[in-house]
């Protein structure tokens, strides 16, 4: 497989954001003409759900875009494996929220080896339409599927309100849930999961990986961490050393 | 005829001290209808700033988190929020 042009790979600041938050949200990644083609298919083609990938040529074009492939390659390399995809819908005037969960019942034995899930919004998804709710910084926690479903709200939770053309690339272990749709239009989000098949080191543009600006991103502190903040920072630095391919960054002797 | 129903409130704090700040919360209301529960993502501000504040409003603490024993080699792992208090209140309903 041909390597993606360097300009499309994530840079060190973007990758540090992914390391800290467990996701990176990229706006205007997909041109409007293609967003409209996908949205037309979301409204009309069948079968949907797991089969939308096969039903819609437009959705496959989205994931052929060099700027989309560049992000994927930065996170899981070139030799990733397609796991599954699904067109998620929330019907109009649906007031029920989904419970908090992680997308697997099998514990990930090593969060440094992770799948990614890309959430693509083909239409504008304002907060009243029920964009996915995520808990930034939750991806390095040991939790399993519905083990977090008793929680309802966290200080620091984030509604992924998005403009058409936005893709949120998420670590497989991030805590998230679907939200109510108060509008009179169906809310769509297309999700695709990709398995990493190689060591996820040095896959992005690593220059500047220890710049002060990057280190500041790695120090991002979320209010819901509470007294666990230092443990989170400890684990996050371990993750960054792995991703950036330097085991001695900020290491105490 | 008046009946009593239980409300449960989970408050997760910054640390195990009962007046420390609430960072996560969930209310399960046995007195309300099925569609009027607290939902995920429906509030940005907790109902009480701390467990002590909730106690002063009539909530009773029925479970406090056990202090952890840190296993060597795993002391820096994190998972569910550790400082979770469970509180209850009984309210009267008609019917």
PDB file of C-alpha atoms in Angstrom, chain A residues 18-201:
ATOM      1  CA  UNK A  18      -5.192  12.458  20.978  1.00  0.00           C
ATOM      2  CA  UNK A  19      -2.856  11.096  23.671  1.00  0.00           C
ATOM      3  CA  UNK A  20      -4.377  13.397  26.315  1.00  0.00           C
ATOM      4  CA  UNK A  21      -8.036  13.252  25.346  1.00  0.00           C
ATOM      5  CA  UNK A  22      -8.419   9.856  23.716  1.00  0.00           C
ATOM      6  CA  UNK A  23      -9.843  11.550  20.653  1.00  0.00           C
ATOM      7  CA  UNK A  24      -9.086  14.150  18.050  1.00  0.00           C
ATOM      8  CA  UNK A  25     -11.890  16.064  16.351  1.00  0.00           C
ATOM      9  CA  UNK A  26     -11.116  17.372  12.865  1.00  0.00           C
ATOM     10  CA  UNK A  27     -13.565  19.813  11.320  1.00  0.00           C
ATOM     11  CA  UNK A  28     -14.039  20.371   7.580  1.00  0.00           C
ATOM     12  CA  UNK A  29     -12.089  17.206   6.817  1.00  0.00           C
ATOM     13  CA  UNK A  30     -14.620  16.100   4.197  1.00  0.00           C
ATOM     14  CA  UNK A  31     -15.698  18.458   1.375  1.00  0.00           C
ATOM     15  CA  UNK A  32     -19.302  19.632   1.427  1.00  0.00           C
ATOM     16  CA  UNK A  33     -20.204  18.011  -1.901  1.00  0.00           C
ATOM     17  CA  UNK A  34     -19.272  14.594  -0.506  1.00  0.00           C
ATOM     18  CA  UNK A  35     -21.072  15.289   2.795  1.00  0.00           C
ATOM     19  CA  UNK A  36     -24.227  15.987   0.817  1.00  0.00           C
ATOM     20  CA  UNK A  37     -23.824  12.782  -1.221  1.00  0.00           C
ATOM     21  CA  UNK A  38     -23.429  10.707   1.958  1.00  0.00           C
ATOM     22  CA  UNK A  39     -26.394  12.424   3.612  1.00  0.00           C
ATOM     23  CA  UNK A  40     -28.545  11.674   0.560  1.00  0.00           C
ATOM     24  CA  UNK A  41     -27.562   8.019   0.892  1.00  0.00           C
ATOM     25  CA  UNK A  42     -28.276   8.052   4.635  1.00  0.00           C
ATOM     26  CA  UNK A  43     -31.798   9.199   3.826  1.00  0.00           C
ATOM     27  CA  UNK A  44     -32.424   6.833   0.944  1.00  0.00           C
ATOM     28  CA  UNK A  45     -30.245   3.747   0.501  1.00  0.00           C
ATOM     29  CA  UNK A  46     -30.796   0.326   2.059  1.00  0.00           C
ATOM     30  CA  UNK A  47     -29.696  -1.808   3.747  1.00  0.00           C
ATOM     31  CA  UNK A  48     -28.247   0.468   6.425  1.00  0.00           C
ATOM     32  CA  UNK A  49     -26.676  -0.402   9.815  1.00  0.00           C
ATOM     33  CA  UNK A  50     -23.714  -2.742   9.276  1.00  0.00           C
ATOM     34  CA  UNK A  51     -24.387  -2.784   5.513  1.00  0.00           C
ATOM     35  CA  UNK A  52     -24.283   0.954   4.824  1.00  0.00           C
ATOM     36  CA  UNK A  53     -20.597   0.644   3.945  1.00  0.00           C
ATOM     37  CA  UNK A  54     -21.590  -1.635   1.051  1.00  0.00           C
ATOM     38  CA  UNK A  55     -24.749   0.276   0.152  1.00  0.00           C
ATOM     39  CA  UNK A  56     -23.142   3.697  -0.250  1.00  0.00           C
ATOM     40  CA  UNK A  57     -20.340   4.439  -2.677  1.00  0.00           C
ATOM     41  CA  UNK A  58     -20.118   7.941  -1.209  1.00  0.00           C
ATOM     42  CA  UNK A  59     -19.190   6.705   2.293  1.00  0.00           C
ATOM     43  CA  UNK A  60     -16.361   4.620   0.855  1.00  0.00           C
ATOM     44  CA  UNK A  61     -15.111   7.726  -1.003  1.00  0.00           C
ATOM     45  CA  UNK A  62     -14.891   9.573   2.345  1.00  0.00           C
ATOM     46  CA  UNK A  63     -12.478   6.979   3.682  1.00  0.00           C
ATOM     47  CA  UNK A  64     -10.455   7.091   0.444  1.00  0.00           C
ATOM     48  CA  UNK A  65      -9.685  10.802   0.904  1.00  0.00           C
ATOM     49  CA  UNK A  66      -5.936  11.355   1.452  1.00  0.00           C
ATOM     50  CA  UNK A  67      -6.564  13.695   4.414  1.00  0.00           C
ATOM     51  CA  UNK A  68      -8.681  10.997   6.095  1.00  0.00           C
ATOM     52  CA  UNK A  69      -6.186   8.250   5.334  1.00  0.00           C
ATOM     53  CA  UNK A  70      -3.426  10.441   6.771  1.00  0.00           C
ATOM     54  CA  UNK A  71      -5.126  10.553  10.153  1.00  0.00           C
ATOM     55  CA  UNK A  72      -5.849   6.823  10.105  1.00  0.00           C
ATOM     56  CA  UNK A  73      -2.252   6.032   9.168  1.00  0.00           C
ATOM     57  CA  UNK A  74      -0.983   8.287  11.991  1.00  0.00           C
ATOM     58  CA  UNK A  75      -3.019   6.306  14.525  1.00  0.00           C
ATOM     59  CA  UNK A  76      -3.014   2.679  13.349  1.00  0.00           C
ATOM     60  CA  UNK A  77      -0.452   2.576  10.545  1.00  0.00           C
ATOM     61  CA  UNK A  78      -0.928   1.364   7.001  1.00  0.00           C
ATOM     62  CA  UNK A  79      -1.651  -2.274   7.684  1.00  0.00           C
ATOM     63  CA  UNK A  80      -4.847  -1.868   9.681  1.00  0.00           C
ATOM     64  CA  UNK A  81      -7.737  -4.320   9.483  1.00  0.00           C
ATOM     65  CA  UNK A  82     -11.359  -3.326   8.876  1.00  0.00           C
ATOM     66  CA  UNK A  83     -13.287  -4.511  11.946  1.00  0.00           C
ATOM     67  CA  UNK A  84     -16.819  -3.268  11.335  1.00  0.00           C
ATOM     68  CA  UNK A  85     -18.817  -0.166  10.562  1.00  0.00           C
ATOM     69  CA  UNK A  86     -22.328   0.941  11.409  1.00  0.00           C
ATOM     70  CA  UNK A  87     -24.644   3.764  10.478  1.00  0.00           C
ATOM     71  CA  UNK A  88     -26.045   4.883  13.840  1.00  0.00           C
ATOM     72  CA  UNK A  89     -29.354   6.726  13.899  1.00  0.00           C
ATOM     73  CA  UNK A  90     -31.350   8.548  16.563  1.00  0.00           C
ATOM     74  CA  UNK A  91     -34.955   9.069  15.576  1.00  0.00           C
ATOM     75  CA  UNK A  92     -36.588  12.536  15.758  1.00  0.00           C
ATOM     76  CA  UNK A  93     -38.118  13.595  19.088  1.00  0.00           C
ATOM     77  CA  UNK A  94     -36.317  10.781  20.906  1.00  0.00           C
ATOM     78  CA  UNK A  95     -35.863  11.892  24.514  1.00  0.00           C
ATOM     79  CA  UNK A  96     -33.978   8.832  25.753  1.00  0.00           C
ATOM     80  CA  UNK A  97     -30.233   8.927  26.314  1.00  0.00           C
ATOM     81  CA  UNK A  98     -27.952   5.940  25.985  1.00  0.00           C
ATOM     82  CA  UNK A  99     -25.992   4.853  29.049  1.00  0.00           C
ATOM     83  CA  UNK A 100     -22.275   5.485  29.350  1.00  0.00           C
ATOM     84  CA  UNK A 101     -20.241   2.613  27.950  1.00  0.00           C
ATOM     85  CA  UNK A 102     -16.969   1.469  26.394  1.00  0.00           C
ATOM     86  CA  UNK A 103     -17.294  -0.308  23.049  1.00  0.00           C
ATOM     87  CA  UNK A 104     -16.112  -3.737  24.096  1.00  0.00           C
ATOM     88  CA  UNK A 105     -16.927  -6.398  26.621  1.00  0.00           C
ATOM     89  CA  UNK A 106     -13.388  -7.691  26.399  1.00  0.00           C
ATOM     90  CA  UNK A 107     -10.857  -5.671  28.367  1.00  0.00           C
ATOM     91  CA  UNK A 108      -8.092  -4.232  26.233  1.00  0.00           C
ATOM     92  CA  UNK A 109      -4.973  -5.781  27.792  1.00  0.00           C
ATOM     93  CA  UNK A 110      -2.769  -2.859  26.768  1.00  0.00           C
ATOM     94  CA  UNK A 111      -4.215   0.620  26.059  1.00  0.00           C
ATOM     95  CA  UNK A 112      -1.014   1.450  24.141  1.00  0.00           C
ATOM     96  CA  UNK A 113      -2.198  -0.984  21.479  1.00  0.00           C
ATOM     97  CA  UNK A 114      -5.554   0.371  20.466  1.00  0.00           C
ATOM     98  CA  UNK A 115      -8.157   0.234  17.746  1.00  0.00           C
ATOM     99  CA  UNK A 116      -9.654   3.464  16.539  1.00  0.00           C
ATOM    100  CA  UNK A 117     -13.248   4.354  15.919  1.00  0.00           C
ATOM    101  CA  UNK A 118     -13.961   7.183  13.491  1.00  0.00           C
ATOM    102  CA  UNK A 119     -17.295   8.987  13.941  1.00  0.00           C
ATOM    103  CA  UNK A 120     -18.227  10.879  10.769  1.00  0.00           C
ATOM    104  CA  UNK A 121     -20.952  13.515  10.715  1.00  0.00           C
ATOM    105  CA  UNK A 122     -22.301  14.040   7.165  1.00  0.00           C
ATOM    106  CA  UNK A 123     -24.796  16.691   8.303  1.00  0.00           C
ATOM    107  CA  UNK A 124     -24.637  19.523  10.830  1.00  0.00           C
ATOM    108  CA  UNK A 125     -25.281  18.036  14.265  1.00  0.00           C
ATOM    109  CA  UNK A 126     -25.991  20.757  16.830  1.00  0.00           C
ATOM    110  CA  UNK A 127     -26.350  19.885  20.496  1.00  0.00           C
ATOM    111  CA  UNK A 128     -30.172  19.644  20.304  1.00  0.00           C
ATOM    112  CA  UNK A 129     -29.811  16.914  17.661  1.00  0.00           C
ATOM    113  CA  UNK A 130     -27.978  14.614  20.038  1.00  0.00           C
ATOM    114  CA  UNK A 131     -24.333  14.430  18.986  1.00  0.00           C
ATOM    115  CA  UNK A 132     -22.311  11.719  20.750  1.00  0.00           C
ATOM    116  CA  UNK A 133     -21.345  12.560  24.343  1.00  0.00           C
ATOM    117  CA  UNK A 134     -17.758  11.693  25.291  1.00  0.00           C
ATOM    118  CA  UNK A 135     -15.615  11.920  28.393  1.00  0.00           C
ATOM    119  CA  UNK A 136     -12.260  13.299  27.236  1.00  0.00           C
ATOM    120  CA  UNK A 137      -9.318  11.701  29.007  1.00  0.00           C
ATOM    121  CA  UNK A 138     -11.135   8.477  29.944  1.00  0.00           C
ATOM    122  CA  UNK A 139      -9.351   6.175  27.456  1.00  0.00           C
ATOM    123  CA  UNK A 140      -6.567   4.983  29.784  1.00  0.00           C
ATOM    124  CA  UNK A 141      -8.985   3.872  32.548  1.00  0.00           C
ATOM    125  CA  UNK A 142      -9.695   0.218  33.168  1.00  0.00           C
ATOM    126  CA  UNK A 143     -13.400  -0.173  32.417  1.00  0.00           C
ATOM    127  CA  UNK A 144     -15.451  -2.672  30.481  1.00  0.00           C
ATOM    128  CA  UNK A 145     -18.552  -2.129  28.345  1.00  0.00           C
ATOM    129  CA  UNK A 146     -21.468  -1.282  30.692  1.00  0.00           C
ATOM    130  CA  UNK A 147     -19.417  -1.237  33.919  1.00  0.00           C
ATOM    131  CA  UNK A 148     -19.666   2.575  33.784  1.00  0.00           C
ATOM    132  CA  UNK A 149     -23.412   2.702  33.105  1.00  0.00           C
ATOM    133  CA  UNK A 150     -24.361   3.792  36.645  1.00  0.00           C
ATOM    134  CA  UNK A 151     -22.841   7.242  36.048  1.00  0.00           C
ATOM    135  CA  UNK A 152     -25.012   9.954  34.538  1.00  0.00           C
ATOM    136  CA  UNK A 153     -23.012  13.181  34.397  1.00  0.00           C
ATOM    137  CA  UNK A 154     -19.383  14.185  34.806  1.00  0.00           C
ATOM    138  CA  UNK A 155     -17.799  17.569  35.153  1.00  0.00           C
ATOM    139  CA  UNK A 156     -15.846  17.825  31.878  1.00  0.00           C
ATOM    140  CA  UNK A 157     -18.096  15.681  29.645  1.00  0.00           C
ATOM    141  CA  UNK A 158     -18.234  16.939  26.059  1.00  0.00           C
ATOM    142  CA  UNK A 159     -21.077  16.937  23.539  1.00  0.00           C
ATOM    143  CA  UNK A 160     -19.522  16.437  20.096  1.00  0.00           C
ATOM    144  CA  UNK A 161     -21.677  19.086  18.422  1.00  0.00           C
ATOM    145  CA  UNK A 162     -20.306  19.102  14.890  1.00  0.00           C
ATOM    146  CA  UNK A 163     -20.576  20.743  11.497  1.00  0.00           C
ATOM    147  CA  UNK A 164     -20.996  18.542   8.418  1.00  0.00           C
ATOM    148  CA  UNK A 165     -17.640  17.149   7.345  1.00  0.00           C
ATOM    149  CA  UNK A 166     -16.307  16.597  10.868  1.00  0.00           C
ATOM    150  CA  UNK A 167     -14.693  13.299  11.839  1.00  0.00           C
ATOM    151  CA  UNK A 168     -13.886  12.447  15.464  1.00  0.00           C
ATOM    152  CA  UNK A 169     -11.181   9.780  15.698  1.00  0.00           C
ATOM    153  CA  UNK A 170     -11.403   7.994  19.035  1.00  0.00           C
ATOM    154  CA  UNK A 171      -9.336   5.539  21.059  1.00  0.00           C
ATOM    155  CA  UNK A 172     -11.306   2.297  21.488  1.00  0.00           C
ATOM    156  CA  UNK A 173     -11.536   2.651  25.283  1.00  0.00           C
ATOM    157  CA  UNK A 174     -13.033   6.141  25.498  1.00  0.00           C
ATOM    158  CA  UNK A 175     -16.216   6.462  27.578  1.00  0.00           C
ATOM    159  CA  UNK A 176     -19.156   7.673  25.472  1.00  0.00           C
ATOM    160  CA  UNK A 177     -22.925   7.474  24.879  1.00  0.00           C
ATOM    161  CA  UNK A 178     -25.600   8.569  22.397  1.00  0.00           C
ATOM    162  CA  UNK A 179     -27.801  11.523  23.256  1.00  0.00           C
ATOM    163  CA  UNK A 180     -31.471  12.493  22.752  1.00  0.00           C
ATOM    164  CA  UNK A 181     -32.563  14.065  19.484  1.00  0.00           C
ATOM    165  CA  UNK A 182     -34.969  16.940  20.182  1.00  0.00           C
ATOM    166  CA  UNK A 183     -35.312  17.964  16.536  1.00  0.00           C
ATOM    167  CA  UNK A 184     -37.742  16.687  13.910  1.00  0.00           C
ATOM    168  CA  UNK A 185     -34.948  15.220  11.732  1.00  0.00           C
ATOM    169  CA  UNK A 186     -33.181  11.864  12.086  1.00  0.00           C
ATOM    170  CA  UNK A 187     -29.641  12.132  13.420  1.00  0.00           C
ATOM    171  CA  UNK A 188     -27.071  10.021  11.600  1.00  0.00           C
ATOM    172  CA  UNK A 189     -23.474   9.279  12.500  1.00  0.00           C
ATOM    173  CA  UNK A 190     -21.364   6.772  10.621  1.00  0.00           C
ATOM    174  CA  UNK A 191     -18.903   4.809  12.754  1.00  0.00           C
ATOM    175  CA  UNK A 192     -16.051   2.662  11.486  1.00  0.00           C
ATOM    176  CA  UNK A 193     -13.695   0.611  13.648  1.00  0.00           C
ATOM    177  CA  UNK A 194     -10.201  -0.264  12.482  1.00  0.00           C
ATOM    178  CA  UNK A 195      -7.845  -2.732  14.190  1.00  0.00           C
ATOM    179  CA  UNK A 196      -4.187  -1.865  14.438  1.00  0.00           C
ATOM    180  CA  UNK A 197      -1.978  -4.650  13.136  1.00  0.00           C
ATOM    181  CA  UNK A 198       1.419  -3.131  13.864  1.00  0.00           C
ATOM    182  CA  UNK A 199       3.186  -1.382  16.719  1.00  0.00           C
ATOM    183  CA  UNK A 200       1.747   2.140  16.939  1.00  0.00           C
ATOM    184  CA  UNK A 201       5.054   3.992  17.335  1.00  0.00           C
TER     185      UNK A 201
END
